[in-house]
Coordinates of C-alpha atoms and ligand atoms in Angstrom, one line a residue:
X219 CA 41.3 80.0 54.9
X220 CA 42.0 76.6 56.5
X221 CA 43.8 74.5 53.5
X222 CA 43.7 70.8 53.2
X223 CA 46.9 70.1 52.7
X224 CA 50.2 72.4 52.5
X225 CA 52.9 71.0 50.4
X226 CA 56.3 72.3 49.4
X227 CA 57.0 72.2 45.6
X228 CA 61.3 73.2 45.4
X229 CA 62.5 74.1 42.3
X230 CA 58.9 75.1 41.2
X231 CA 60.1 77.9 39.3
X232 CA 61.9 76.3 36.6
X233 CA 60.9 74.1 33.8
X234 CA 59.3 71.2 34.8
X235 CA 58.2 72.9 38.3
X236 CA 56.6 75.9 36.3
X237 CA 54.2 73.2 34.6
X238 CA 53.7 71.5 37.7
X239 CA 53.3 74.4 40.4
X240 CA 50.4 75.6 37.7
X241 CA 48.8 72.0 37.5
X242 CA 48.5 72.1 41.5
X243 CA 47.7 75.5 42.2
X244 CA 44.8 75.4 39.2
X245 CA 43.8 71.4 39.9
X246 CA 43.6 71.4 43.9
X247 CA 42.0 74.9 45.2
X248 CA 41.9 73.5 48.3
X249 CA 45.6 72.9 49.3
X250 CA 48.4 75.3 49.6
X251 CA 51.0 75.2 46.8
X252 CA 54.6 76.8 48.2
X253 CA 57.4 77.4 46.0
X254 CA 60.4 77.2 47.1
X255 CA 62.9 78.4 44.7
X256 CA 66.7 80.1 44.4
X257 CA 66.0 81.7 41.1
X258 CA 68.8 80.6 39.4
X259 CA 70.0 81.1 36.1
X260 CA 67.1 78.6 35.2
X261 CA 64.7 79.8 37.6
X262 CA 61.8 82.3 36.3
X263 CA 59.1 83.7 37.6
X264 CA 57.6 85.2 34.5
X265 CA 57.0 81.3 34.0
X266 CA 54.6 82.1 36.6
X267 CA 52.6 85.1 36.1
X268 CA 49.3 83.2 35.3
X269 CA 49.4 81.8 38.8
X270 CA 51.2 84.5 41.2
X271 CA 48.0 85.9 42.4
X272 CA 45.8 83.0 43.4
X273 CA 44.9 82.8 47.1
X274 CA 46.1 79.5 47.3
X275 CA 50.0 80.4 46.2
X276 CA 52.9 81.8 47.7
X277 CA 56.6 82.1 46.2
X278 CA 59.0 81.8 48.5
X279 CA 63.1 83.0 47.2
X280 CA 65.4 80.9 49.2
X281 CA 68.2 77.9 48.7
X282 CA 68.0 74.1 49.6
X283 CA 71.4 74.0 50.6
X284 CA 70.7 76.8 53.5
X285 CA 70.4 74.3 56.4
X286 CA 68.9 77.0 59.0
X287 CA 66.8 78.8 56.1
X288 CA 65.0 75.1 55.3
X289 CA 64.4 74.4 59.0
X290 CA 62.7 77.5 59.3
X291 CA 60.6 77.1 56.6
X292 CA 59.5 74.1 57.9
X293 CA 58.7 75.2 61.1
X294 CA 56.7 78.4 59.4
X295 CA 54.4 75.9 57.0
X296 CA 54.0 72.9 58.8
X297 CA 54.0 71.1 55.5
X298 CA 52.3 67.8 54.9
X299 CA 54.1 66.8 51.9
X300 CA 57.2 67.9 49.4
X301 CA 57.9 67.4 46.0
X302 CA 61.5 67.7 45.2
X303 CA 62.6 69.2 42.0
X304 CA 65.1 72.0 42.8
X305 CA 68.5 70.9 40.7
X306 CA 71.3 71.9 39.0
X307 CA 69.7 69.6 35.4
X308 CA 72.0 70.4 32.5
X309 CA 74.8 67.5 32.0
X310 CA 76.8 70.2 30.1
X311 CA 77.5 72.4 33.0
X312 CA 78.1 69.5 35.1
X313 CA 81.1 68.7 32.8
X314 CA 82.7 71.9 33.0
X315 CA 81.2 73.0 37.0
X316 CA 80.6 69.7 38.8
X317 CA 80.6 71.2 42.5
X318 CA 77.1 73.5 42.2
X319 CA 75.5 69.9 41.2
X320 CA 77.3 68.4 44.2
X321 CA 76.1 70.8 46.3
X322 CA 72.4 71.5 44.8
X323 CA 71.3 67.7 44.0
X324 CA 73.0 66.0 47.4
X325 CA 74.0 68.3 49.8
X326 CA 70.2 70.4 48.9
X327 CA 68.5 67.2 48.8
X328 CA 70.0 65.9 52.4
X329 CA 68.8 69.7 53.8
X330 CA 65.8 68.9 53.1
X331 CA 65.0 65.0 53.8
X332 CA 66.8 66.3 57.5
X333 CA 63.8 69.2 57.7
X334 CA 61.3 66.9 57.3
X335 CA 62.8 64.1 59.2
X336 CA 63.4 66.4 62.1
X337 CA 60.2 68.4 61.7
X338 CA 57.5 65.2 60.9
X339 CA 58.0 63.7 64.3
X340 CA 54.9 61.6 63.2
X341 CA 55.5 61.3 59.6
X342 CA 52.2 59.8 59.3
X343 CA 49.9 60.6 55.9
X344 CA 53.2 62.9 54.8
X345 CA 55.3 62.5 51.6
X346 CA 58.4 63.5 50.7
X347 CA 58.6 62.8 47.0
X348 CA 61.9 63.4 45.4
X349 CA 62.0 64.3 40.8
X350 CA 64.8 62.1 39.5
X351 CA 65.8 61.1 35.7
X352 CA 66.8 57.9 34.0
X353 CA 70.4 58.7 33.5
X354 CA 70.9 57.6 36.7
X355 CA 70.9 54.3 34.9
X356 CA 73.4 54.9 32.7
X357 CA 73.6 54.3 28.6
X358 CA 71.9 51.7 26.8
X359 CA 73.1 49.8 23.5
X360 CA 70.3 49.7 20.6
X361 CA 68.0 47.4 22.5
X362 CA 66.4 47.2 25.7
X363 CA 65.2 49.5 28.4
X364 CA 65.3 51.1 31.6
X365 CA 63.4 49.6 34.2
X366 CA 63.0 50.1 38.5
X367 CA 65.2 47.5 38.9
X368 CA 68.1 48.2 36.3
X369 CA 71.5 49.2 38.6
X370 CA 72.7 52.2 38.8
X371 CA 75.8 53.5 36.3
X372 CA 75.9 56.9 36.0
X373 CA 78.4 58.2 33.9
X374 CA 78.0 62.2 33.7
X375 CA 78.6 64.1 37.3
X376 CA 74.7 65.2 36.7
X377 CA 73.4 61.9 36.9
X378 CA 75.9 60.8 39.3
X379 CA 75.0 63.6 41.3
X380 CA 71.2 62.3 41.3
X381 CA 71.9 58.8 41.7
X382 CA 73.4 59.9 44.9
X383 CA 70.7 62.0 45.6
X384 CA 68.2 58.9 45.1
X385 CA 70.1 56.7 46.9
X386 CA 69.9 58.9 50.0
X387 CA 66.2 59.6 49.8
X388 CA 66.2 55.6 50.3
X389 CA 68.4 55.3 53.0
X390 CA 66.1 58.2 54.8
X391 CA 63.2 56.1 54.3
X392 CA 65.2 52.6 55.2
X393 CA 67.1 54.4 58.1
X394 CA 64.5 57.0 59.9
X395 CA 61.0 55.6 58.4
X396 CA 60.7 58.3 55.9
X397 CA 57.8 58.4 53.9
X398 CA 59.4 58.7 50.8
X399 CA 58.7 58.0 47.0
X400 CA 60.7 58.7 43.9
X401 CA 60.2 59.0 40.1
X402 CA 62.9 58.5 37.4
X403 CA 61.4 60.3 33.9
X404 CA 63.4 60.6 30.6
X405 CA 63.6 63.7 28.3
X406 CA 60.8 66.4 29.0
X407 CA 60.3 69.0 26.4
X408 CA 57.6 71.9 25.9
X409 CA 57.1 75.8 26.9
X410 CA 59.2 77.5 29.0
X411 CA 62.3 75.3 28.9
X412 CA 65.9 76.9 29.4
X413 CA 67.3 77.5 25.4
X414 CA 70.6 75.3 27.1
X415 CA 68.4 72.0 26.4
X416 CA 68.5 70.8 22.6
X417 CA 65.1 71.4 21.8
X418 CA 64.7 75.4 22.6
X419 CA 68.4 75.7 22.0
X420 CA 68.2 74.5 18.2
X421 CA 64.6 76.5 18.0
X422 CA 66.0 79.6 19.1
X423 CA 69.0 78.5 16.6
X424 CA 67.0 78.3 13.5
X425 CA 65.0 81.1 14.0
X426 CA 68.2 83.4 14.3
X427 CA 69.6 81.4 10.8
X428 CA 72.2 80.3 13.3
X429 CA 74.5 76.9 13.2
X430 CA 72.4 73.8 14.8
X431 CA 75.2 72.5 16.9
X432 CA 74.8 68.5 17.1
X433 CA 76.9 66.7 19.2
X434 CA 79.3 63.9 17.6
X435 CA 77.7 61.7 15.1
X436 CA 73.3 62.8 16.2
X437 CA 73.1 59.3 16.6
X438 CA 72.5 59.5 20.1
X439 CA 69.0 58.4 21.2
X440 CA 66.4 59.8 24.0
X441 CA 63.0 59.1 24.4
X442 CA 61.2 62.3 24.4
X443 CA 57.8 63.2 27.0
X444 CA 55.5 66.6 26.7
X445 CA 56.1 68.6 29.8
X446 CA 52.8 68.9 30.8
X447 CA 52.9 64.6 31.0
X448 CA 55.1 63.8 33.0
X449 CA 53.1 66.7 35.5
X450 CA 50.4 65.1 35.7
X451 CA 52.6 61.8 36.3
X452 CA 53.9 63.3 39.3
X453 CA 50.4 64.7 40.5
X454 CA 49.2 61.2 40.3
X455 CA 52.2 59.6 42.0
X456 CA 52.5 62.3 44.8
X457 CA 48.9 61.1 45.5
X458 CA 48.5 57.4 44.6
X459 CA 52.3 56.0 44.5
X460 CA 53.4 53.7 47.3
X461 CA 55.9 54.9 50.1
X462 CA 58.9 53.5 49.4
X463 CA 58.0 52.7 46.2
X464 CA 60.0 53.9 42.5
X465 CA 58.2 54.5 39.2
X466 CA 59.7 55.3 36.1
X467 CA 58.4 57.7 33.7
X468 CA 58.6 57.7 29.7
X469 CA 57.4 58.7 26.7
X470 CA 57.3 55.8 24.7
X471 CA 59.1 58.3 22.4
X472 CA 62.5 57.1 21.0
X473 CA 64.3 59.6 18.5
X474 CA 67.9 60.2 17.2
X475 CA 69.0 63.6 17.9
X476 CA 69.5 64.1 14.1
X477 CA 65.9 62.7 13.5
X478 CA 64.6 64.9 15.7
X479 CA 66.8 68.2 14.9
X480 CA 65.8 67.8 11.0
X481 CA 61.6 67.5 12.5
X482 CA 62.2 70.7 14.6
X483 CA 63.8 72.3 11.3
X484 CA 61.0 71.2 9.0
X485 CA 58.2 72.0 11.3
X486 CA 60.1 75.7 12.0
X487 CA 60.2 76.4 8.8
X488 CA 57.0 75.4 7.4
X489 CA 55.4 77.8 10.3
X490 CA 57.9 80.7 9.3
X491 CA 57.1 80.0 5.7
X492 CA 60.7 79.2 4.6
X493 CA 61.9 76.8 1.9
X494 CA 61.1 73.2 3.0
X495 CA 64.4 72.2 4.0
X496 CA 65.7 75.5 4.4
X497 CA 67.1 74.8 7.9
X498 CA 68.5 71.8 7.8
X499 CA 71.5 73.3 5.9
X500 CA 72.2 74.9 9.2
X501 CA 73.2 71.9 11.0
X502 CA 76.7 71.7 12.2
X503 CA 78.3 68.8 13.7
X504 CA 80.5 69.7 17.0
X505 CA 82.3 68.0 18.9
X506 CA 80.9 65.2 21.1
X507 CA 80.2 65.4 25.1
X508 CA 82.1 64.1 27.1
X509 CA 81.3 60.3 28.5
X510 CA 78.1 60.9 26.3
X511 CA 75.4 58.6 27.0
X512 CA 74.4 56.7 23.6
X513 CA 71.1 55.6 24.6
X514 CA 67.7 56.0 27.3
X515 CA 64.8 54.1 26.9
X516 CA 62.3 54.2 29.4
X517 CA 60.1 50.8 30.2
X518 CA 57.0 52.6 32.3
X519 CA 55.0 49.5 32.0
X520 CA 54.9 49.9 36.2
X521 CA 53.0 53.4 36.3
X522 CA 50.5 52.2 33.7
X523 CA 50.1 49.0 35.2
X524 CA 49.5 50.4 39.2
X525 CA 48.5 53.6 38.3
X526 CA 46.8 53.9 35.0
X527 CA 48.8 56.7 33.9
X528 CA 50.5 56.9 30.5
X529 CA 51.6 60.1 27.8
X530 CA 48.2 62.0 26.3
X531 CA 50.6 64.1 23.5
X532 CA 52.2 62.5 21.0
X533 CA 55.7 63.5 19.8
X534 CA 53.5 64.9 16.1
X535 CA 51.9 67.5 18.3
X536 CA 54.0 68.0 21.3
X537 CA 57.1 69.2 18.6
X538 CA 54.7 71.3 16.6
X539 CA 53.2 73.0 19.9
X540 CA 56.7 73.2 21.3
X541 CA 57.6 75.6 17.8
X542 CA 54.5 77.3 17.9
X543 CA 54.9 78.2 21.5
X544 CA 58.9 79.4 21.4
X545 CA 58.1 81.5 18.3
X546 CA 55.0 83.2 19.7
X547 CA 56.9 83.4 23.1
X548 CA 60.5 85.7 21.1
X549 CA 60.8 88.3 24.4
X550 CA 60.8 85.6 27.0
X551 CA 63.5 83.8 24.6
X552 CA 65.4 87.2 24.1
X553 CA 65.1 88.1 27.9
X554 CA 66.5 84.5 29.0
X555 CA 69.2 84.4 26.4
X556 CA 70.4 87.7 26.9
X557 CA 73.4 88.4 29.7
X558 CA 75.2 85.7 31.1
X559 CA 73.5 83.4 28.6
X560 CA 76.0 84.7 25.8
X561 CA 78.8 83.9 28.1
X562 CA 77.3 80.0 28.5
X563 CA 77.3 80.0 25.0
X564 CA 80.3 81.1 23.9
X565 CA 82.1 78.9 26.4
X566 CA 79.7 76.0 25.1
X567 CA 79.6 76.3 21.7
X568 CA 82.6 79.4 20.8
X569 CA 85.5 77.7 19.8
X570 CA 83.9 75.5 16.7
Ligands
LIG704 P1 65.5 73.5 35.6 O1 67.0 73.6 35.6 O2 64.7 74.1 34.6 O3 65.0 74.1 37.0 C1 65.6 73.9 38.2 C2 65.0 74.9 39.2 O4 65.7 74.6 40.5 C3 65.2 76.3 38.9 O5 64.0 77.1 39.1 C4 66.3 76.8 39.9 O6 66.2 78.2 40.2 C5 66.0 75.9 41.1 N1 67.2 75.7 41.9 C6 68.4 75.4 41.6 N2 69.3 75.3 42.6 C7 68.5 75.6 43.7 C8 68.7 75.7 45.1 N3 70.0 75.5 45.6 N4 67.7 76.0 45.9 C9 66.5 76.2 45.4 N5 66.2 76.2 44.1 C10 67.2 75.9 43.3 O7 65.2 71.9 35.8 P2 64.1 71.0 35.2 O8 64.5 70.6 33.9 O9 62.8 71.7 35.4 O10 64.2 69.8 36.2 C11 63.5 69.7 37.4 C12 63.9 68.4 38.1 O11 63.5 67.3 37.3 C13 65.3 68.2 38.4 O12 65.5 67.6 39.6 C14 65.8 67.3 37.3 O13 66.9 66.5 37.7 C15 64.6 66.5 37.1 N6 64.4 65.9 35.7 C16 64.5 66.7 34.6 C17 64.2 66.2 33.4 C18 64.3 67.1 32.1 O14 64.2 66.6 31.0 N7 64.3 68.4 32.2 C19 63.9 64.9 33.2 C20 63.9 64.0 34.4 C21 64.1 64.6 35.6
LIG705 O1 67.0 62.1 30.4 C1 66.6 63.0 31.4 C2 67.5 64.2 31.3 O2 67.3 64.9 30.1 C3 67.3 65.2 32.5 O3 67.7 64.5 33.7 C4 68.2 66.4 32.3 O4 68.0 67.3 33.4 C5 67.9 67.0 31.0 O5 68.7 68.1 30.8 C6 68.0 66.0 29.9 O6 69.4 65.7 29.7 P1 70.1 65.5 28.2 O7 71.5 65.6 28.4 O8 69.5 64.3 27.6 O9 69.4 66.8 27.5 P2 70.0 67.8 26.5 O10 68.9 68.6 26.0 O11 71.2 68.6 27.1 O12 70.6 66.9 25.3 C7 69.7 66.0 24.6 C8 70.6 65.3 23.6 O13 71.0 66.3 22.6 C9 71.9 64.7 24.1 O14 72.2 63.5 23.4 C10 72.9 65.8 23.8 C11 72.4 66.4 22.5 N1 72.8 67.8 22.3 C12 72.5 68.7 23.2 C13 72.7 70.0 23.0 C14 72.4 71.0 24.1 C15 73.3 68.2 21.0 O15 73.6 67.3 20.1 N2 73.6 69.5 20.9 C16 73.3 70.4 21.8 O16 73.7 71.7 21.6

């Protein structure tokens, strides 16, 4: 079958891809959705089993930092456009193993923009559109909020390993004509997400009766968006955003950790019929992260404004789905958190 369009989704078998790689493969029948993905620690196919068969998908295993490997699979697909998502994304293993993040989020990124660069001789009508996140810009104080123009200050060697990343997907678009375009979105949370992250981590927590470790004083803020969002953000910006152009992503969603850590417990317990309030006598306060950001908060008046997009789930029933879906989903949690998981967490989490 002759496709309209072939594009490479990296990274597509993780969190945010997962959601993404199904929106594209289910929404456009007529392209060809490739993942390209290392299967990491993070990466899953069984995020992917609803999708694996359809004509218009192929999984491919390979790594972004593999400079021959990416030039080849270039040449083989001919690709009219990427969307980059393939990272190292937790800030807490970039605190204790900064290199995989430095070799992942710039060296992988820089592998790439060169395949397409040296492949899209006539980059015309092709995109190269690379994922990024709003700690690039750093930590806010109680008021205000990020917007495209805001500097750069990143603070954890996660975010400063995507503000480097961002910053040479513009120089490729400055320097060679690139068609490039980039989004910067804030907290995502739904199905499928690694238990590392703080929602499915503290779901998985109170469902096992086990301590809820929060982080200093939980009065860190994050503005929180439903996976499934900040998709279809990036479906509408791959097709509709401006070369050259950046557009943050938010979910109008502001909550403390504690505020939101006492919801999860209240809505987990009302659905396994525990004591209201049960839970919440499992919070433990740890010790902070280091250089921890105390505040994002996204303005994404721009994507409304030129592209009419803003958050369908609010945070009411994206928290309640999000508990539904880990507790109906226990052997995908068990089968993620089992093995080198308990080693993560005893590092993480062992010695309070
Ligand atoms: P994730 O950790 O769940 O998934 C990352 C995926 O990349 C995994 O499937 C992994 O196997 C793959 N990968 C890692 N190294 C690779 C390599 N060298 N070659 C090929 N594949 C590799 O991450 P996520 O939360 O889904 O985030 C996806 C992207 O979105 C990242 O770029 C992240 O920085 C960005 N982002 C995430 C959030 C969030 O809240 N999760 C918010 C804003 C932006
Ligand atoms: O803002 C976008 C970013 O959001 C993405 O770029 C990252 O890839 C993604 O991991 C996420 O980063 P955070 O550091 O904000 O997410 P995390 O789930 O790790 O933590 C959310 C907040 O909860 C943060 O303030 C730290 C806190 N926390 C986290 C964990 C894992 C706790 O208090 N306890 C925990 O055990």
């Amino acid at each position: 079958m002759a496709f309209q369009q072939t594009i490479l989704i990296t990274g597509g078998a993780g969190f945010i891809g997962s959601h993404l790689v199904r929106l594209m493969v289910n929404q456009y029948p007529a392209y060809h959705i490739v993942n390209l993905d290392k299967l990491t620690y993070a990466g899953n196919l069984e995020n992917l089993k609803d999708v694996e068969g359809s004509p218009n998908y192929t999984f491919i295993k390979g790594d972004i930092t593999k400079e021959a490997q990416m030039q080849q699979l270039f040449a083989d697909y001919d690709f009219d456009g990427v969307i980059h998502l393939a990272a190292e994304s937790h800030v807490d293993r970039s605190i204790s193993n900064p290199m995989s993040f430095i070799e992942t989020n710039i060296v992988g990124t820089v592998v790439l923009l060169n395949a397409a660069r040296f492949r899209w001789k006539d980059a015309a009508g092709k995109r190269f559109y690379h994922i990024s996140t709003d700690e690039v810009y750093g930590s806010l104080g109680e008021t205000g909020y990020f917007t495209e123009e805001t500097p750069y200050d990143p603070r954890s060697p996660y975010s400063a390993s995507k503000a480097s990343s961002d910053h040479l997907v513009r120089a490729y678009y400055h320097t060679y004509g690139l068609p490039v375009v980039l989004s910067n979105c804030s907290n995502n949370y739904g199905p499928y997400q690694f238990p590392e992250k703080l929602l499915p981590l503290m779901i998985n927590n109170i469902r096992n009766n086990k301590p809820l470790p929060v982080y200093g004083d939980g009065q860190y803020t994050r503005d929180w968006l439903w996976v499934e969002d900040h998709a279809s953000a990036i479906d509408l910006i791959y097709h509709r955003g401006e070369v050259g152009e950046t557009y943050n992503i938010g979910g109008n969603n502001e909550w403390k950790n504690i505020g939101l850590v006492h919801q999860l417990c209240d809505i987990v317990d009302e659905l396994l019929g525990r004591q209201p309030g049960a839970s919440r006598s499992l919070i433990t306060f740890v010790k902070d992260r280091p250089g921890h950001d105390r505040r994002y908060a996204i303005d994404a008046s721009k994507i409304k404004r030129e592209l009419g997009w803003e958050p369908t789930i609010q945070a009411a029933e994206g928290l309640r789905r999000t508990a539904e879906w880990y507790l109906e989903n226990t052997e995908w949690l068990e089968r993620v958190t089992s093995g080198a998981y308990q080693q993560y967490y005893e590092l993480q989490y062992g010695e309070e």
